[in-house]
Short mmCIF file of C-alpha atoms in Angstrom, two decimals:
data_model
loop_
_atom_site.label_atom_id
_atom_site.label_comp_id
_atom_site.label_asym_id
_atom_site.label_seq_id
_atom_site.Cartn_x
_atom_site.Cartn_y
_atom_site.Cartn_z
CA MET A 10 35.25 -13.92 -45.12
CA ARG A 11 32.28 -16.23 -44.51
CA ARG A 12 34.23 -19.11 -46.11
CA LEU A 13 37.19 -18.43 -43.80
CA THR A 14 34.88 -18.38 -40.76
CA ARG A 15 33.35 -21.72 -41.76
CA THR A 16 36.82 -23.21 -42.20
CA VAL A 17 37.97 -22.07 -38.78
CA ALA A 18 34.76 -23.33 -37.15
CA THR A 19 35.11 -26.72 -38.82
CA ALA A 20 38.70 -27.07 -37.66
CA ALA A 21 37.74 -26.09 -34.12
CA LEU A 22 34.94 -28.65 -34.10
CA ALA A 23 37.27 -31.39 -35.35
CA THR A 24 39.80 -30.54 -32.66
CA ALA A 25 37.12 -30.64 -29.97
CA LEU A 26 35.85 -34.02 -31.17
CA ALA A 27 39.37 -35.40 -31.22
CA LEU A 28 39.92 -34.26 -27.64
CA VAL A 29 36.63 -35.82 -26.52
CA SER A 30 37.51 -39.07 -28.30
CA ALA A 31 40.96 -39.12 -26.70
CA CYS A 32 39.51 -38.53 -23.25
CA SER A 33 36.90 -41.23 -23.79
CA SER A 34 39.53 -43.70 -25.03
CA GLY A 35 41.79 -42.93 -22.09
CA SER A 36 38.91 -43.51 -19.70
CA ASP A 37 38.15 -46.92 -21.22
CA SER A 38 41.80 -47.89 -21.03
CA ALA A 39 41.97 -46.84 -17.41
CA ASP A 40 38.84 -48.84 -16.63
CA ASP A 41 40.40 -51.91 -18.27
CA ALA A 42 43.34 -51.58 -15.89
CA LYS A 43 41.11 -51.60 -12.81
CA GLY A 44 39.36 -54.43 -11.00
CA GLY A 45 35.84 -54.72 -9.69
CA ASP A 46 36.71 -52.54 -6.68
CA GLY A 47 38.16 -49.77 -8.86
CA LYS A 48 41.74 -50.46 -7.81
CA ALA A 49 44.62 -51.08 -10.22
CA LEU A 50 44.90 -54.71 -11.34
CA GLU A 51 47.65 -56.84 -9.82
CA LYS A 52 49.72 -58.69 -12.39
CA VAL A 53 49.85 -62.46 -11.84
CA THR A 54 51.52 -65.23 -13.84
CA TYR A 55 49.68 -68.55 -13.86
CA LEU A 56 50.97 -71.87 -15.20
CA THR A 57 48.72 -74.60 -16.54
CA SER A 58 49.32 -78.10 -15.24
CA PHE A 59 50.47 -79.65 -18.50
CA GLY A 60 50.47 -77.94 -21.88
CA GLN A 61 47.37 -76.23 -23.25
CA PHE A 62 44.60 -78.81 -23.28
CA GLY A 63 40.92 -78.80 -22.39
CA ARG A 64 41.59 -79.97 -18.84
CA ASP A 65 43.23 -76.57 -18.17
CA ALA A 66 40.72 -74.46 -20.12
CA TYR A 67 39.15 -73.12 -16.93
CA ALA A 68 42.02 -70.64 -16.47
CA TRP A 69 41.31 -69.03 -19.86
CA VAL A 70 37.60 -69.06 -18.99
CA ALA A 71 38.27 -67.22 -15.72
CA LYS A 72 40.20 -64.61 -17.70
CA ASP A 73 37.78 -64.36 -20.63
CA LYS A 74 34.65 -64.08 -18.44
CA GLY A 75 36.24 -61.37 -16.29
CA PHE A 76 36.45 -63.42 -13.09
CA PHE A 77 40.14 -62.59 -12.63
CA LYS A 78 39.59 -58.91 -13.40
CA ASP A 79 36.67 -58.67 -10.97
CA ALA A 80 38.95 -60.12 -8.28
CA GLY A 81 41.62 -57.51 -9.06
CA PHE A 82 44.02 -59.46 -11.26
CA ASP A 83 45.63 -59.10 -14.67
CA VAL A 84 46.62 -62.72 -15.36
CA GLU A 85 49.13 -64.03 -17.88
CA ILE A 86 48.62 -67.75 -18.58
CA LYS A 87 51.59 -69.88 -19.60
CA ALA A 88 51.86 -73.58 -20.42
CA GLY A 89 53.22 -75.79 -17.62
CA GLN A 90 55.35 -78.90 -18.06
CA GLY A 91 54.05 -81.18 -15.31
CA THR A 92 54.24 -81.25 -11.52
CA GLY A 93 58.03 -80.96 -11.16
CA GLY A 94 58.30 -78.14 -13.66
CA VAL A 95 55.41 -76.15 -12.19
CA ILE A 96 56.78 -76.44 -8.65
CA GLN A 97 60.23 -75.35 -9.77
CA THR A 98 58.88 -72.35 -11.70
CA VAL A 99 56.58 -71.18 -8.88
CA VAL A 100 59.23 -71.60 -6.17
CA GLY A 101 61.74 -69.84 -8.42
CA GLY A 102 59.46 -66.81 -8.70
CA GLN A 103 58.82 -67.02 -12.47
CA ALA A 104 55.13 -67.76 -11.82
CA ASP A 105 52.76 -67.05 -8.94
CA PHE A 106 50.30 -69.93 -9.14
CA GLY A 107 49.89 -73.27 -10.90
CA PRO A 108 48.24 -76.68 -10.51
CA VAL A 109 50.28 -79.76 -9.64
CA ASP A 110 49.31 -83.32 -8.85
CA LEU A 111 49.11 -83.63 -5.06
CA THR A 112 50.62 -87.11 -4.99
CA GLY A 113 53.44 -85.96 -7.22
CA SER A 114 54.13 -83.04 -4.91
CA LEU A 115 54.13 -85.35 -1.88
CA LEU A 116 56.73 -87.49 -3.65
CA GLN A 117 58.85 -84.42 -4.38
CA VAL A 118 58.76 -83.21 -0.78
CA GLY A 119 59.10 -86.67 0.76
CA ASN A 120 62.20 -87.37 -1.29
CA GLY A 121 63.87 -84.01 -0.73
CA GLN A 122 63.37 -82.82 -4.30
CA ALA A 123 61.23 -79.76 -3.59
CA LYS A 124 60.21 -77.33 -0.85
CA ASP A 125 58.94 -73.79 -0.28
CA PHE A 126 55.58 -74.19 -2.01
CA THR A 127 52.11 -74.27 -0.44
CA VAL A 128 48.93 -76.03 -1.56
CA VAL A 129 45.87 -73.76 -1.25
CA ALA A 130 43.00 -75.62 -2.99
CA ALA A 131 42.04 -78.84 -4.73
CA ILE A 132 41.24 -78.91 -8.44
CA GLN A 133 40.33 -82.60 -8.66
CA GLN A 134 39.22 -84.75 -5.75
CA ARG A 135 40.59 -87.89 -7.41
CA THR A 136 43.80 -88.48 -9.35
CA MET A 137 43.52 -88.42 -13.14
CA ALA A 138 47.05 -89.76 -13.70
CA GLY A 139 47.44 -92.75 -15.97
CA ILE A 140 49.07 -94.37 -18.99
CA ALA A 141 47.59 -93.89 -22.44
CA THR A 142 48.15 -96.16 -25.42
CA LEU A 143 46.37 -97.08 -28.64
CA GLU A 144 44.55 -100.15 -29.85
CA GLY A 145 46.97 -102.49 -31.58
CA LYS A 146 49.79 -101.97 -29.05
CA SER A 147 48.87 -105.16 -27.15
CA ILE A 148 48.41 -103.23 -23.91
CA ALA A 149 45.19 -104.01 -22.07
CA SER A 150 46.38 -104.28 -18.46
CA PRO A 151 49.23 -102.88 -16.33
CA LYS A 152 51.24 -106.12 -16.69
CA ASP A 153 51.29 -105.60 -20.48
CA LEU A 154 53.49 -102.52 -19.96
CA GLU A 155 56.52 -104.73 -19.35
CA GLY A 156 58.86 -104.65 -22.34
CA LYS A 157 57.24 -101.46 -23.67
CA LYS A 158 58.57 -97.93 -24.23
CA LEU A 159 56.72 -95.00 -22.67
CA ALA A 160 57.23 -91.25 -23.05
CA ASP A 161 56.59 -88.37 -20.66
CA THR A 162 58.17 -85.20 -19.32
CA PRO A 163 60.77 -85.82 -16.58
CA GLY A 164 58.74 -83.85 -14.01
CA SER A 165 55.36 -85.43 -14.74
CA VAL A 166 53.50 -87.03 -11.85
CA VAL A 167 52.62 -89.99 -14.09
CA ARG A 168 56.29 -90.79 -14.55
CA ASN A 169 57.33 -90.04 -10.96
CA LEU A 170 54.44 -92.03 -9.50
CA PHE A 171 54.96 -94.97 -11.86
CA PRO A 172 57.22 -97.01 -9.53
CA THR A 173 54.52 -96.89 -6.83
CA TYR A 174 51.79 -97.72 -9.34
CA ALA A 175 53.86 -100.57 -10.78
CA ARG A 176 54.53 -102.04 -7.33
CA LEU A 177 50.84 -101.99 -6.39
CA ALA A 178 49.73 -103.26 -9.82
CA GLY A 179 52.23 -106.14 -9.94
CA VAL A 180 54.39 -104.69 -12.70
CA ASP A 181 58.18 -105.03 -12.87
CA ALA A 182 59.09 -101.36 -13.37
CA SER A 183 62.64 -102.29 -14.42
CA LYS A 184 61.18 -103.86 -17.58
CA VAL A 185 59.51 -100.59 -18.67
CA THR A 186 61.57 -98.03 -20.61
CA TRP A 187 60.85 -94.31 -20.21
CA VAL A 188 62.00 -91.63 -22.67
CA ASN A 189 61.72 -87.86 -22.36
CA GLY A 190 59.05 -85.92 -24.22
CA ASP A 191 57.54 -82.43 -24.34
CA ALA A 192 54.07 -81.99 -22.83
CA GLN A 193 52.48 -80.56 -25.97
CA ALA A 194 54.14 -83.12 -28.29
CA LEU A 195 53.42 -86.33 -26.36
CA ILE A 196 50.20 -87.21 -28.14
CA GLY A 197 51.82 -86.73 -31.52
CA THR A 198 54.69 -88.96 -30.39
CA LEU A 199 52.21 -91.70 -29.51
CA ALA A 200 50.31 -91.25 -32.77
CA SER A 201 53.54 -91.54 -34.78
CA GLY A 202 54.19 -95.00 -33.36
CA SER A 203 57.61 -94.16 -31.95
CA VAL A 204 56.50 -95.15 -28.43
CA ASP A 205 54.01 -97.66 -27.07
CA GLY A 206 52.39 -95.36 -24.54
CA ILE A 207 52.57 -91.96 -22.85
CA GLY A 208 51.96 -90.53 -19.43
CA GLN A 209 48.64 -88.75 -19.64
CA PHE A 210 45.64 -87.70 -17.58
CA VAL A 211 42.78 -90.06 -18.34
CA VAL A 212 40.60 -87.16 -19.53
CA GLY A 213 43.01 -86.79 -22.45
CA GLN A 214 41.33 -89.69 -24.26
CA PRO A 215 39.22 -87.50 -26.63
CA THR A 216 42.24 -85.41 -27.62
CA ILE A 217 44.37 -88.52 -28.20
CA GLU A 218 41.72 -90.06 -30.44
CA SER A 219 41.26 -86.82 -32.40
CA VAL A 220 45.00 -86.70 -33.16
CA ALA A 221 45.80 -90.41 -33.60
CA LYS A 222 42.54 -91.32 -35.42
CA LYS A 223 42.54 -94.52 -33.37
CA LYS A 224 40.80 -95.70 -30.24
CA ALA A 225 42.77 -94.88 -27.09
CA VAL A 226 43.31 -97.37 -24.28
CA MET A 227 43.64 -95.82 -20.82
CA LEU A 228 45.19 -97.34 -17.69
CA PRO A 229 44.11 -95.04 -14.80
CA TYR A 230 46.29 -95.04 -11.70
CA SER A 231 43.11 -94.61 -9.63
CA ASN A 232 42.25 -98.26 -10.36
CA VAL A 233 44.96 -99.32 -7.90
CA MET A 234 45.32 -96.13 -5.81
CA GLN A 235 41.79 -95.01 -5.10
CA ASP A 236 42.24 -92.45 -2.32
CA LEU A 237 44.62 -90.05 -4.05
CA TYR A 238 43.75 -86.45 -4.90
CA GLY A 239 44.34 -85.14 -8.40
CA ASN A 240 45.63 -81.65 -9.18
CA VAL A 241 45.85 -79.00 -6.49
CA LEU A 242 46.59 -75.28 -6.75
CA ILE A 243 49.94 -74.12 -5.37
CA THR A 244 51.72 -70.86 -4.76
CA SER A 245 55.08 -70.12 -3.19
CA SER A 246 55.26 -70.35 0.60
CA LYS A 247 56.39 -66.71 0.58
CA ILE A 248 53.24 -65.51 -1.20
CA ALA A 249 51.01 -67.74 0.96
CA LYS A 250 52.51 -66.25 4.12
CA GLU A 251 52.74 -62.61 3.05
CA LYS A 252 49.57 -62.27 0.93
CA PRO A 253 46.91 -64.66 2.28
CA GLU A 254 43.94 -62.50 1.23
CA MET A 255 45.36 -62.13 -2.27
CA VAL A 256 45.71 -65.92 -2.45
CA LYS A 257 42.08 -66.40 -1.39
CA ARG A 258 40.84 -63.91 -4.01
CA PHE A 259 42.82 -65.54 -6.80
CA THR A 260 41.74 -69.04 -5.76
CA ALA A 261 38.08 -68.03 -5.68
CA ALA A 262 38.29 -66.50 -9.17
CA LEU A 263 40.06 -69.54 -10.62
CA LEU A 264 37.58 -71.98 -9.06
CA LYS A 265 34.73 -69.85 -10.41
CA GLY A 266 36.24 -70.39 -13.85
CA LEU A 267 36.49 -74.11 -13.14
CA GLU A 268 32.85 -74.36 -12.08
CA TYR A 269 31.70 -72.34 -15.10
CA SER A 270 33.75 -74.51 -17.46
CA LEU A 271 32.24 -77.74 -16.16
CA ALA A 272 28.73 -76.33 -16.57
CA ASN A 273 29.46 -74.85 -20.01
CA SER A 274 32.06 -77.18 -21.53
CA LYS A 275 31.29 -76.30 -25.15
CA GLU A 276 31.74 -72.59 -24.52
CA ALA A 277 34.89 -73.31 -22.51
CA GLY A 278 36.30 -75.24 -25.48
CA GLU A 279 35.57 -72.28 -27.74
CA ILE A 280 37.28 -69.88 -25.32
CA LEU A 281 40.35 -72.12 -25.24
CA LYS A 282 40.43 -72.24 -29.04
CA LYS A 283 40.17 -68.45 -29.18
CA ASN A 284 43.27 -68.14 -27.00
CA VAL A 285 45.24 -71.20 -28.14
CA ASP A 286 45.13 -71.58 -31.90
CA ALA A 287 46.33 -75.20 -31.85
CA ALA A 288 43.56 -76.30 -29.49
CA ASN A 289 40.72 -78.59 -30.62
CA LYS A 290 37.57 -77.05 -29.14
CA ASP A 291 35.48 -80.23 -29.38
CA ALA A 292 38.16 -82.39 -27.74
CA ALA A 293 38.60 -79.71 -25.07
CA ALA A 294 34.88 -79.77 -24.28
CA ALA A 295 34.95 -83.58 -24.10
CA GLU A 296 37.91 -83.46 -21.70
CA LEU A 297 36.00 -81.12 -19.38
CA ASP A 298 32.94 -83.38 -19.48
CA LEU A 299 35.10 -86.31 -18.39
CA MET A 300 36.86 -84.22 -15.75
CA ALA A 301 33.64 -83.21 -13.99
CA ALA A 302 33.40 -86.50 -12.09
CA TYR A 303 36.94 -86.04 -10.78
CA VAL A 304 36.37 -82.47 -9.62
CA ARG A 305 33.24 -83.21 -7.63
CA SER A 306 33.97 -86.72 -6.38
CA GLY A 307 35.30 -87.64 -2.95
CA ASN A 308 34.05 -87.25 0.59
CA THR A 309 35.13 -83.70 1.40
CA GLY A 310 31.78 -82.00 0.84
CA THR A 311 30.11 -80.35 -2.13
CA ALA A 312 32.23 -77.21 -2.40
CA ILE A 313 34.73 -77.24 -5.24
CA GLY A 314 38.33 -76.88 -4.11
CA THR A 315 38.07 -78.38 -0.62
CA LEU A 316 40.86 -80.42 0.95
CA ASP A 317 40.62 -82.94 3.79
CA SER A 318 43.60 -83.55 6.08
CA GLY A 319 42.55 -87.15 6.75
CA ARG A 320 42.46 -88.05 3.08
CA VAL A 321 45.85 -86.46 2.48
CA ALA A 322 47.24 -88.44 5.40
CA LYS A 323 45.91 -91.63 3.77
CA SER A 324 47.68 -90.68 0.53
CA ILE A 325 50.93 -90.24 2.46
CA ALA A 326 50.38 -93.63 4.12
CA ILE A 327 49.91 -95.29 0.70
CA LEU A 328 53.21 -93.84 -0.52
CA GLN A 329 55.00 -94.77 2.68
CA GLY A 330 53.61 -98.32 2.54
CA ALA A 331 54.92 -98.66 -1.00
CA GLY A 332 58.36 -97.47 0.10
CA SER A 333 58.14 -94.39 -2.12
CA LEU A 334 59.04 -91.76 0.51
CA LYS A 335 62.49 -91.37 2.02
CA GLN A 336 61.26 -89.22 4.89
CA ASN A 337 58.08 -88.82 6.91
CA ILE A 338 55.85 -85.88 6.04
CA THR A 339 52.52 -84.51 7.26
CA PRO A 340 49.68 -82.84 5.31
CA GLU A 341 50.37 -79.53 7.05
CA GLN A 342 53.91 -79.42 5.67
CA ILE A 343 52.66 -78.53 2.21
CA ILE A 344 49.00 -77.54 2.66
CA ASP A 345 47.66 -74.37 4.30
CA PHE A 346 44.14 -75.49 5.19
CA SER A 347 43.26 -71.95 6.35
CA LEU A 348 43.57 -70.74 2.75
CA ALA A 349 41.60 -73.59 1.16
CA PRO A 350 37.83 -73.39 0.48
CA LYS A 351 35.69 -74.76 3.29
CA ALA A 352 33.55 -77.87 2.82
#
């Protein structure tokens, strides 16, 4: 009888512990699904600007460090394919936010190729667009690009801005051949020798050299177009109009990740590697170190993310002067300055 009593008691205790464990587990799970204010997390899809490189690591940092969660978001991060592709995906409703090159977006709008998106913050105060090649390709200046074959995605700002760059740099664009490439495969294409150069942000130099095992040669567009912004954060015009406070919260969390990444580039590289197996954490950290000067440069104040209407107007004037816009546009057509961080 005593043995039976002990058996029943043991079973009851095990059942009680299991119930406590289940309740505890359910509580943790529920907490994970709530933001800093205790409300349910809002699902958001975010696109990177171009593949999954160190220059975009700040989005994974914002997620890993809990900045998105604290702001009330459950964020899925997907790889973008350049300015044109990001705009199309955001406007089409398959993503909520993503960074695009501001000059590239001006070209898209000014030539009737895109609409219905809104810029809400700056990522870089100066354009990072450029051409990358390797030593031994006989390319040391823009003029050397004539007769060469370059690769990039069709929607990349580097490719779409090239005619303007070529005109200002004294290059005959008709003598340069462009072929299509995938964002994540471009560096490998250059390393293989099948092309002479690729469209690439200038901060990609460490990653290029780690893959190609050769010294990279960079031709930054900013050498001939000095007043252009780099990447900016966009959302659809519908979201910007209907959910302005949500946009501000997301922007603040993302920029917090950006600021943290620049101050802790090594850790940011490790976080990227943890989330993207193919990433090179050392090259990612080096990209962020190079990017810091672009994020904080300019004359719009010290706050990260600020945008200045006058500077954007100058960018438009540069494009108009080069004959790159078919129609007149104003900064306010694509930027909601009320949603952007204040200088």
